[in-house]
Coordinates of C-alpha atoms in Angstrom, one line a residue:
M112 CA -50.3 -5.1 20.0
H113 CA -52.2 -3.5 22.8
K114 CA -53.2 -5.4 25.8
H115 CA -56.6 -3.8 25.9
I116 CA -59.2 -6.4 25.2
R117 CA -59.5 -7.1 21.5
T118 CA -63.0 -8.3 20.7
A119 CA -64.0 -10.2 17.6
L120 CA -66.4 -7.5 16.4
A121 CA -65.6 -4.0 15.5
T122 CA -68.7 -2.7 17.2
A123 CA -67.1 -3.8 20.5
A124 CA -63.6 -2.7 19.9
A125 CA -63.6 0.7 21.7
V126 CA -61.3 0.7 24.7
A127 CA -61.4 2.8 27.8
L128 CA -58.3 3.7 29.8
T129 CA -58.5 3.2 33.5
G130 CA -56.1 4.0 36.3
G131 CA -55.9 0.3 37.3
L132 CA -55.0 -3.0 35.7
M133 CA -56.8 -3.6 32.4
S134 CA -59.3 -6.4 32.9
L135 CA -59.2 -9.3 30.4
S136 CA -62.0 -11.6 29.4
T137 CA -59.8 -14.5 28.3
G138 CA -56.3 -13.3 28.8
S139 CA -54.3 -10.8 26.9
A140 CA -53.8 -10.2 23.2
L141 CA -50.5 -8.5 22.8
A142 CA -47.8 -7.4 20.5
A143 CA -47.0 -9.6 17.6
D144 CA -43.4 -10.7 17.3
S145 CA -42.1 -10.6 13.7
V146 CA -39.1 -12.7 12.7
H147 CA -36.7 -10.2 11.0
H148 CA -33.7 -10.9 8.9
H149 CA -31.8 -10.3 12.1
E150 CA -32.4 -10.1 15.8
A151 CA -32.3 -6.8 17.7
D152 CA -28.7 -5.9 18.6
F153 CA -28.8 -2.3 19.8
N154 CA -25.1 -2.1 20.7
H155 CA -23.7 -4.3 17.9
D156 CA -21.8 -6.6 20.2
G157 CA -23.0 -9.9 18.7
Y158 CA -25.5 -10.7 21.4
G159 CA -29.2 -10.3 20.8
D160 CA -31.1 -7.8 22.9
V161 CA -34.8 -7.5 23.9
A162 CA -37.0 -4.6 24.8
Y163 CA -40.1 -4.9 26.9
S164 CA -42.8 -2.3 27.7
A165 CA -43.8 -1.0 31.1
G166 CA -46.4 1.0 29.2
W167 CA -48.4 2.2 32.2
A168 CA -45.5 3.1 34.5
T169 CA -45.6 6.3 36.6
V170 CA -42.9 8.7 35.5
G171 CA -42.2 11.9 37.4
G172 CA -45.5 11.6 39.2
K173 CA -47.5 11.1 36.0
K174 CA -49.4 7.8 36.2
G175 CA -49.6 5.8 33.0
A176 CA -46.9 7.9 31.3
G177 CA -45.0 4.7 30.3
Q178 CA -41.5 3.3 29.9
I179 CA -39.7 0.7 27.9
V180 CA -36.8 -1.4 29.2
A181 CA -34.0 -2.6 26.9
L182 CA -32.1 -5.6 28.2
Y183 CA -28.7 -6.2 26.6
G184 CA -27.6 -9.8 25.8
S185 CA -24.2 -11.3 26.9
A186 CA -22.5 -14.6 27.0
N187 CA -24.4 -15.2 30.2
G188 CA -27.7 -14.0 28.9
I189 CA -29.7 -11.0 30.1
N190 CA -29.4 -9.4 33.6
A191 CA -30.9 -6.4 35.3
A192 CA -27.6 -4.5 35.4
A193 CA -27.1 -4.5 31.7
R194 CA -30.2 -2.5 30.6
K195 CA -31.6 0.9 29.9
T196 CA -35.0 2.0 31.1
I197 CA -36.4 4.8 28.9
S198 CA -39.2 7.3 29.3
Q199 CA -40.0 10.6 27.7
N200 CA -38.2 12.2 30.7
T201 CA -35.0 10.4 29.7
T202 CA -32.3 12.7 28.4
G203 CA -32.3 13.0 24.6
V204 CA -35.8 11.5 24.2
P205 CA -38.3 13.9 22.6
G206 CA -41.3 14.9 24.6
T207 CA -42.3 14.9 28.3
A208 CA -43.8 12.2 30.4
E209 CA -47.5 12.9 30.7
T210 CA -50.5 11.0 32.3
N211 CA -51.8 8.0 30.3
D212 CA -49.6 8.5 27.3
G213 CA -48.7 4.8 27.2
F214 CA -45.1 5.5 26.0
G215 CA -43.3 2.2 25.1
W216 CA -46.5 0.1 24.8
T217 CA -45.8 -0.5 21.1
S218 CA -42.3 -0.7 19.6
A219 CA -40.4 -2.3 16.7
Y220 CA -36.7 -2.6 16.0
G221 CA -34.6 -2.2 12.8
D222 CA -31.5 -0.5 11.6
F223 CA -33.2 2.5 10.2
N224 CA -30.1 4.6 9.5
H225 CA -28.0 1.7 8.2
D226 CA -25.1 2.2 10.6
G227 CA -24.9 -1.4 11.8
F228 CA -26.6 -0.7 15.1
D229 CA -30.3 -1.6 15.5
D230 CA -32.6 1.2 16.5
L231 CA -35.9 1.1 18.3
A232 CA -39.1 2.8 17.1
V233 CA -41.4 3.6 20.0
S234 CA -44.8 5.1 20.2
A235 CA -46.9 6.9 22.8
E236 CA -50.2 6.5 20.9
W237 CA -52.4 8.3 23.6
E238 CA -50.2 11.4 23.7
D239 CA -52.0 14.6 23.2
V240 CA -50.2 16.5 20.4
D241 CA -50.6 20.2 19.8
G242 CA -54.2 20.1 21.2
D243 CA -55.1 16.9 19.4
S244 CA -56.4 14.6 22.1
D245 CA -54.8 11.1 21.7
G246 CA -53.1 12.2 18.5
G247 CA -50.1 10.0 19.3
T248 CA -46.4 10.3 18.7
V249 CA -43.7 8.0 17.2
L250 CA -40.0 8.4 17.8
I251 CA -36.8 6.4 17.1
M252 CA -34.2 5.7 19.7
W253 CA -30.9 5.2 18.1
G254 CA -28.5 2.3 18.6
S255 CA -24.9 2.9 19.4
A256 CA -21.9 1.2 20.9
T257 CA -23.3 2.0 24.3
G258 CA -26.8 0.9 23.4
L259 CA -29.9 3.0 22.8
T260 CA -29.4 6.7 23.1
G261 CA -31.0 9.9 21.9
G262 CA -34.2 10.1 19.9
T263 CA -35.9 11.5 16.8
T264 CA -39.6 12.2 16.3
I265 CA -41.3 10.8 13.2
K266 CA -43.9 13.5 12.6
D267 CA -47.5 12.5 11.8
P268 CA -48.1 13.6 8.2
A269 CA -51.9 13.6 8.5
V270 CA -52.8 14.8 12.0
S271 CA -56.4 15.7 11.2
S272 CA -57.3 12.5 9.5
H273 CA -56.7 10.0 12.4
D274 CA -55.7 9.6 16.1
K275 CA -53.3 7.2 17.8
W276 CA -50.3 7.7 15.5
G277 CA -48.1 4.7 16.2
N278 CA -50.8 2.3 17.5
S279 CA -49.0 -0.4 15.4
L280 CA -45.4 -0.5 14.1
A281 CA -43.4 -2.9 12.0
A282 CA -39.9 -2.8 10.5
G283 CA -38.6 -4.7 7.5
D284 CA -36.9 -4.3 4.1
F285 CA -40.2 -4.1 2.2
D286 CA -38.5 -3.1 -1.1
G287 CA -35.4 -5.3 -0.8
D288 CA -32.9 -2.5 -1.1
G289 CA -30.9 -3.6 2.0
T290 CA -32.2 -0.8 4.3
D291 CA -34.9 -1.3 6.9
D292 CA -38.2 0.5 6.4
L293 CA -40.8 1.5 9.0
A294 CA -44.5 0.9 8.7
I295 CA -46.7 3.0 11.0
G296 CA -50.4 2.6 11.7
S297 CA -53.0 4.7 13.4
S298 CA -56.8 4.7 14.0
A299 CA -57.3 5.0 10.3
S300 CA -56.9 2.1 7.8
T301 CA -54.1 4.0 5.9
I302 CA -50.6 2.8 6.8
Y303 CA -47.6 5.0 6.2
V304 CA -44.3 3.4 5.1
Y305 CA -41.0 5.3 5.5
K306 CA -38.4 3.8 3.1
G307 CA -34.8 4.2 2.0
G308 CA -33.5 4.8 5.5
I309 CA -34.4 7.4 8.2
T310 CA -31.8 9.9 9.4
K311 CA -31.3 11.3 12.9
A312 CA -32.7 14.5 11.5
G313 CA -36.0 12.7 10.8
T314 CA -35.8 12.6 7.0
S315 CA -36.3 9.5 5.0
G316 CA -35.5 8.3 1.5
G317 CA -39.2 8.5 0.8
R318 CA -42.7 7.7 2.0
Y319 CA -45.8 6.0 0.6
T320 CA -49.1 4.7 1.9
L321 CA -51.1 1.5 1.6
K322 CA -54.7 0.9 2.5
P323 CA -55.8 -2.7 3.1
P324 CA -59.6 -3.4 3.4
I325 CA -59.9 -2.8 7.2
M326 CA -62.1 -0.4 9.1
S327 CA -61.1 3.1 10.2
G328 CA -62.2 5.0 13.3
S329 CA -61.9 4.8 17.0
G330 CA -60.8 1.4 18.2
T331 CA -60.0 0.2 14.6
G332 CA -57.3 0.8 12.0
P333 CA -54.5 -1.8 12.0
L334 CA -54.4 -3.6 15.3
T335 CA -51.1 -5.2 14.6
L336 CA -48.5 -5.2 11.8
T337 CA -46.2 -8.2 11.3
A338 CA -43.2 -8.3 9.0
G339 CA -41.5 -11.3 7.4
D340 CA -40.4 -12.8 4.0
V341 CA -43.2 -15.2 3.0
T342 CA -42.1 -15.7 -0.6
G343 CA -38.3 -16.0 0.0
D344 CA -37.5 -13.2 -2.5
G345 CA -35.5 -11.0 -0.1
A346 CA -38.2 -8.4 0.2
T347 CA -40.2 -8.3 3.4
D348 CA -43.9 -8.8 3.3
L349 CA -46.5 -7.5 5.7
V350 CA -49.5 -9.0 7.5
V351 CA -52.1 -6.5 8.6
D352 CA -54.6 -7.3 11.3
G353 CA -57.8 -5.3 11.6
F354 CA -61.6 -5.5 11.2
E355 CA -62.8 -6.5 7.8
T356 CA -65.0 -4.2 5.6
D357 CA -66.5 -6.9 3.5
S358 CA -69.1 -8.4 5.9
Q359 CA -72.0 -7.0 8.0
Y360 CA -70.3 -8.1 11.2
G361 CA -66.8 -6.6 10.8
W362 CA -65.0 -9.7 11.9
N363 CA -61.4 -9.6 12.8
A364 CA -59.3 -10.5 9.8
N365 CA -55.7 -10.7 8.6
Y366 CA -54.5 -9.6 5.2
Y367 CA -51.2 -10.5 3.5
V368 CA -49.6 -7.6 1.6
P369 CA -46.6 -8.6 -0.5
G370 CA -43.3 -6.7 -0.7
G371 CA -41.3 -6.2 -3.8
A372 CA -38.9 -3.8 -5.6
S373 CA -41.5 -1.0 -5.4
G374 CA -42.3 -1.7 -1.8
L375 CA -45.6 -3.0 -0.3
N376 CA -48.5 -3.4 -2.7
S377 CA -52.0 -3.6 -1.2
S378 CA -53.9 -3.6 -4.5
S379 CA -54.7 -7.3 -4.1
P380 CA -54.3 -8.3 -0.5
V381 CA -54.8 -12.0 0.4
K382 CA -57.2 -12.6 3.3
L383 CA -55.9 -15.1 5.9
R384 CA -57.3 -16.9 8.9
P385 CA -58.3 -14.6 11.7
G386 CA -56.4 -13.9 14.9
V387 CA -54.7 -10.8 16.3
I388 CA -51.2 -12.2 17.2
T389 CA -49.0 -13.1 14.2
D390 CA -45.4 -14.1 13.6
I391 CA -43.6 -15.1 10.4
G392 CA -40.8 -17.7 10.2
D393 CA -39.8 -20.8 8.3
V394 CA -41.1 -23.7 10.4
N395 CA -40.4 -26.4 7.8
G396 CA -37.1 -25.4 6.4
D397 CA -38.3 -24.9 2.8
G398 CA -36.9 -21.4 2.5
F399 CA -40.3 -19.6 2.7
G400 CA -41.6 -17.7 5.7
D401 CA -44.7 -19.3 7.2
I402 CA -47.4 -17.2 8.8
V403 CA -48.3 -18.3 12.3
T404 CA -51.3 -16.6 13.9
G405 CA -52.9 -17.0 17.4
E406 CA -56.7 -17.2 17.4
E407 CA -57.3 -17.1 21.2
W408 CA -61.1 -16.7 21.3
D409 CA -63.6 -19.1 22.7
T410 CA -66.9 -19.7 21.1
N411 CA -70.0 -18.1 22.5
K412 CA -71.7 -20.0 25.3
D413 CA -74.3 -21.4 22.8
G414 CA -71.5 -22.8 20.7
S415 CA -71.7 -20.2 18.0
P416 CA -68.4 -18.7 16.8
T417 CA -67.2 -15.3 18.1
V418 CA -65.2 -15.1 14.9
P419 CA -65.1 -17.6 12.0
G420 CA -63.2 -20.7 13.1
A421 CA -63.0 -19.9 16.8
S422 CA -62.7 -22.9 19.2
D423 CA -62.8 -23.1 23.0
G424 CA -59.4 -22.6 24.6
G425 CA -57.9 -21.0 21.5
K426 CA -55.8 -22.2 18.5
V427 CA -52.8 -21.4 16.4
N428 CA -53.2 -21.2 12.6
I429 CA -50.3 -21.9 10.3
T430 CA -50.3 -20.7 6.7
Y431 CA -47.3 -21.9 4.7
G432 CA -45.3 -19.6 2.5
S433 CA -44.4 -20.2 -1.1
T434 CA -43.0 -18.5 -4.1
D435 CA -46.5 -17.2 -4.8
G436 CA -47.3 -16.2 -1.2
P437 CA -49.6 -17.9 1.3
A438 CA -50.4 -21.5 0.4
G439 CA -52.4 -23.9 2.5
G440 CA -52.0 -24.6 6.2
T441 CA -53.0 -26.3 9.4
E442 CA -54.1 -25.5 12.9
I443 CA -53.0 -26.5 16.4
T444 CA -54.9 -26.6 19.7
Q445 CA -54.0 -28.0 23.0
D446 CA -56.0 -31.1 22.0
T447 CA -53.9 -31.7 18.9
G448 CA -51.6 -34.7 19.0
N449 CA -49.4 -34.7 22.1
V450 CA -49.5 -30.9 22.6
P451 CA -49.1 -30.3 26.4
G452 CA -52.3 -29.4 28.2
G453 CA -55.9 -29.5 27.1
S454 CA -58.3 -27.1 25.4
E455 CA -60.5 -25.3 28.0
R456 CA -62.6 -22.2 27.8
G457 CA -60.6 -19.1 28.8
D458 CA -57.1 -20.6 28.3
S459 CA -56.3 -18.2 25.5
F460 CA -53.9 -20.6 23.8
G461 CA -52.4 -18.4 21.0
G462 CA -52.9 -15.2 23.0
E463 CA -49.2 -14.6 22.2
L464 CA -46.6 -16.5 20.2
S465 CA -43.0 -16.2 18.9
L466 CA -40.8 -18.0 16.4
G467 CA -37.1 -18.7 16.7
D468 CA -34.5 -21.5 16.3
I469 CA -34.0 -22.9 19.8
N470 CA -31.8 -25.9 18.9
G471 CA -30.0 -24.7 15.8
D472 CA -31.5 -27.2 13.4
H473 CA -32.6 -24.4 11.0
Y474 CA -36.3 -25.0 11.6
Q475 CA -38.1 -22.2 13.4
D476 CA -39.6 -23.4 16.6
L477 CA -42.8 -22.0 18.1
V478 CA -43.5 -20.7 21.6
V479 CA -47.2 -20.2 22.4
G480 CA -48.5 -18.1 25.4
V481 CA -51.5 -19.5 27.3
P482 CA -52.0 -16.6 29.6
G483 CA -55.5 -17.6 30.7
E484 CA -54.5 -21.1 31.8
N485 CA -55.8 -22.2 35.2
L486 CA -53.5 -24.5 37.2
G487 CA -54.1 -26.2 40.6
G488 CA -57.3 -24.1 41.1
V489 CA -55.4 -20.9 40.4
T490 CA -57.3 -18.8 37.9
D491 CA -55.5 -17.1 35.0
T492 CA -52.1 -17.8 36.3
G493 CA -50.9 -18.5 32.8
A494 CA -48.4 -20.9 31.1
V495 CA -46.2 -21.3 28.0
T496 CA -46.0 -24.1 25.5
V497 CA -42.9 -24.8 23.4
L498 CA -43.3 -26.8 20.1
Y499 CA -40.4 -27.6 17.7
G500 CA -40.1 -27.2 14.0
S501 CA -39.3 -30.0 11.6
A502 CA -39.3 -30.9 7.9
N503 CA -43.0 -31.5 8.3
G504 CA -43.7 -28.2 10.1
I505 CA -44.4 -27.8 13.8
D506 CA -44.1 -31.2 15.6
T507 CA -47.2 -31.8 17.7
Q508 CA -46.4 -35.4 18.5
S509 CA -43.1 -35.3 20.4
G510 CA -40.7 -32.9 22.1
G511 CA -43.3 -30.4 23.4
Q512 CA -42.6 -28.5 26.6
F513 CA -44.9 -26.8 29.1
F514 CA -43.7 -24.1 31.6
A515 CA -45.6 -22.3 34.4
Q516 CA -44.3 -20.5 37.4
S517 CA -45.0 -23.8 39.3
T518 CA -42.6 -25.7 37.0
A519 CA -39.5 -26.8 38.9
G520 CA -36.7 -24.3 38.2
V521 CA -39.0 -21.5 37.0
P522 CA -38.8 -18.5 39.3
G523 CA -42.0 -17.5 41.2
S524 CA -45.2 -19.4 41.8
D525 CA -48.7 -19.7 40.3
E526 CA -50.8 -16.8 41.4
T527 CA -54.3 -15.5 40.3
K528 CA -54.2 -13.3 37.3
D529 CA -50.5 -13.2 36.8
Y530 CA -51.1 -13.9 33.0
F531 CA -47.7 -15.6 32.7
G532 CA -47.2 -16.0 29.0
N533 CA -49.1 -12.8 28.0
E534 CA -45.9 -12.1 26.0
V535 CA -43.2 -14.4 24.8
K536 CA -40.1 -13.6 22.7
L537 CA -37.4 -15.9 21.3
T538 CA -34.1 -14.2 20.9
D539 CA -30.5 -15.4 20.9
V540 CA -29.3 -13.3 23.8
T541 CA -26.2 -15.5 24.5
G542 CA -24.8 -15.3 21.0
D543 CA -24.5 -19.1 20.6
G544 CA -26.8 -19.3 17.6
K545 CA -29.7 -20.7 19.6
A546 CA -32.8 -18.7 20.6
D547 CA -33.5 -18.1 24.3
L548 CA -36.9 -17.4 25.8
T549 CA -38.2 -14.4 27.7
I550 CA -41.7 -14.4 29.1
G551 CA -43.9 -11.5 30.3
A552 CA -46.4 -11.7 33.1
Y553 CA -47.9 -8.3 33.1
G554 CA -50.3 -9.1 36.0
E555 CA -47.6 -10.2 38.4
N556 CA -48.0 -8.5 41.8
T557 CA -51.3 -6.9 40.9
G558 CA -50.2 -5.2 37.8
N559 CA -46.5 -4.4 38.5
G560 CA -45.6 -7.0 36.0
A561 CA -42.5 -9.2 35.6
L562 CA -40.2 -10.9 33.1
T563 CA -38.8 -14.4 33.2
Y564 CA -35.7 -15.6 31.3
L565 CA -35.4 -19.3 30.3
P566 CA -32.3 -20.1 28.2
S567 CA -31.7 -22.6 25.5
N568 CA -29.2 -25.4 26.4
G569 CA -28.6 -26.0 22.7
A570 CA -31.2 -28.6 22.4
K571 CA -34.3 -27.2 24.1
I572 CA -35.5 -24.5 26.5
T573 CA -34.3 -25.2 30.0
T574 CA -34.8 -23.8 33.5
T575 CA -31.1 -24.0 34.3
G576 CA -29.8 -20.5 34.5
S577 CA -33.4 -19.0 34.6
R578 CA -33.9 -15.6 36.0
A579 CA -36.8 -13.3 37.1
F580 CA -37.0 -9.6 36.6
S581 CA -39.3 -7.6 38.8
A582 CA -40.3 -4.0 37.9
T583 CA -38.2 -2.6 40.7
S584 CA -35.1 -4.6 39.5
V585 CA -35.2 -2.9 36.1
G586 CA -35.9 0.6 37.4
V587 CA -39.6 0.8 36.8
S588 CA -41.7 2.5 39.5
T589 CA -44.4 0.3 41.1
D590 CA -46.6 3.3 41.8
G591 CA -49.7 2.6 39.9
Y592 CA -49.9 -0.3 37.5
P593 CA -46.8 -0.3 35.2
E594 CA -47.5 -3.8 33.7
L595 CA -43.9 -4.6 32.9
G596 CA -43.8 -7.4 30.3
G597 CA -47.0 -6.4 28.5
N598 CA -45.3 -6.2 25.1
A599 CA -41.9 -7.0 23.5
A600 CA -40.4 -5.0 20.6
N601 CA -41.2 -6.9 17.4

């Protein structure tokens, strides 16, 4: 999802690009992480890989052109040497780096050509295309034995009907045929799904559309798309976040769209709890994917909700999966049980989240970003909370962990507006079957951004073996405000 401020009301959703660091009211609201049937492995070496945006990097003198950095896993985790930094000036990548394209800001991985190597769909949603201002473009970088290479444009089929082609992306096997499909959003409510595989020539097995009840127009359309199997039937389902059309206020809302043999069916979408950031995974081990959504918003100063259910400091909503789809749920704040920390205005607990199995017990664990956390008098330095899955769901009573840059063993230090935890991603980058944690801090060093790696020791997340990645270390220019770590591929 985009790090531009996402307000609760559609009337306040328009975003202006600036040449500097994007300001945040309560921290960032970023790209959703969807739990796939596999983790990204671009070079098919058995180690999970991650890809992080530097969406406002200067490339060839063009400020805000954008880059994305793929970090390849190994037995020793990720390191700056084993990576590929990609822009539209990279050999084989379609297009040319241009000012404020935002290339790499949104991305999603999947094996689109079914060759065993994961591929990476990447957008530059603010790219001007054939005279269409902010028309947007989407391309696929292809996986190979040497990692990501080459690229193919997925042409916009309806240029005149919308802008920002690729403002949201999600990959999943929506029709259960064994091949990853690609869902693409824009400023319109219509979502395009490419099915049956995508070739390097840009053709697909077919294409169809769905239209959930969300608003169309500037600053609207689907804000995020999240893929995961909620019903356990082998066909990936989709959660669409946008602004609802069935109220006078246009509140933020999420809609569950089921997958099946015919693909995604939006004829009877199920409305879920609000919140922009969503992930799907089985937190209680019952075989059904659970929908976990971060609702980071505070109430208004008079105590009235900014969106239905909003609470100061933010919350995480869990909706459990079942054979029939979404079925009941619960919510978690920093005041729930023994969750580390406490709910305070501006914390943005739930501003980002990710699911993965950290300890190998077959329950998905939950990492929650708290990018607006103030610590030791340092404003918006940010933090991360780790909570573990169990037969009863996410355990809020014991085992929780809390990490900030002031935590012993974590690289760096607490600084104003680092927004540590603006992005989090659980991926098994060491190949041991346990998910490791990477963390974005897009505000580090006044908008240069940074990444932090905290591995699993087999039982929990640990600082032993931790590493930090600056923009410079991964080949991102610090001219301007690249904001490395703003988003991870979902």
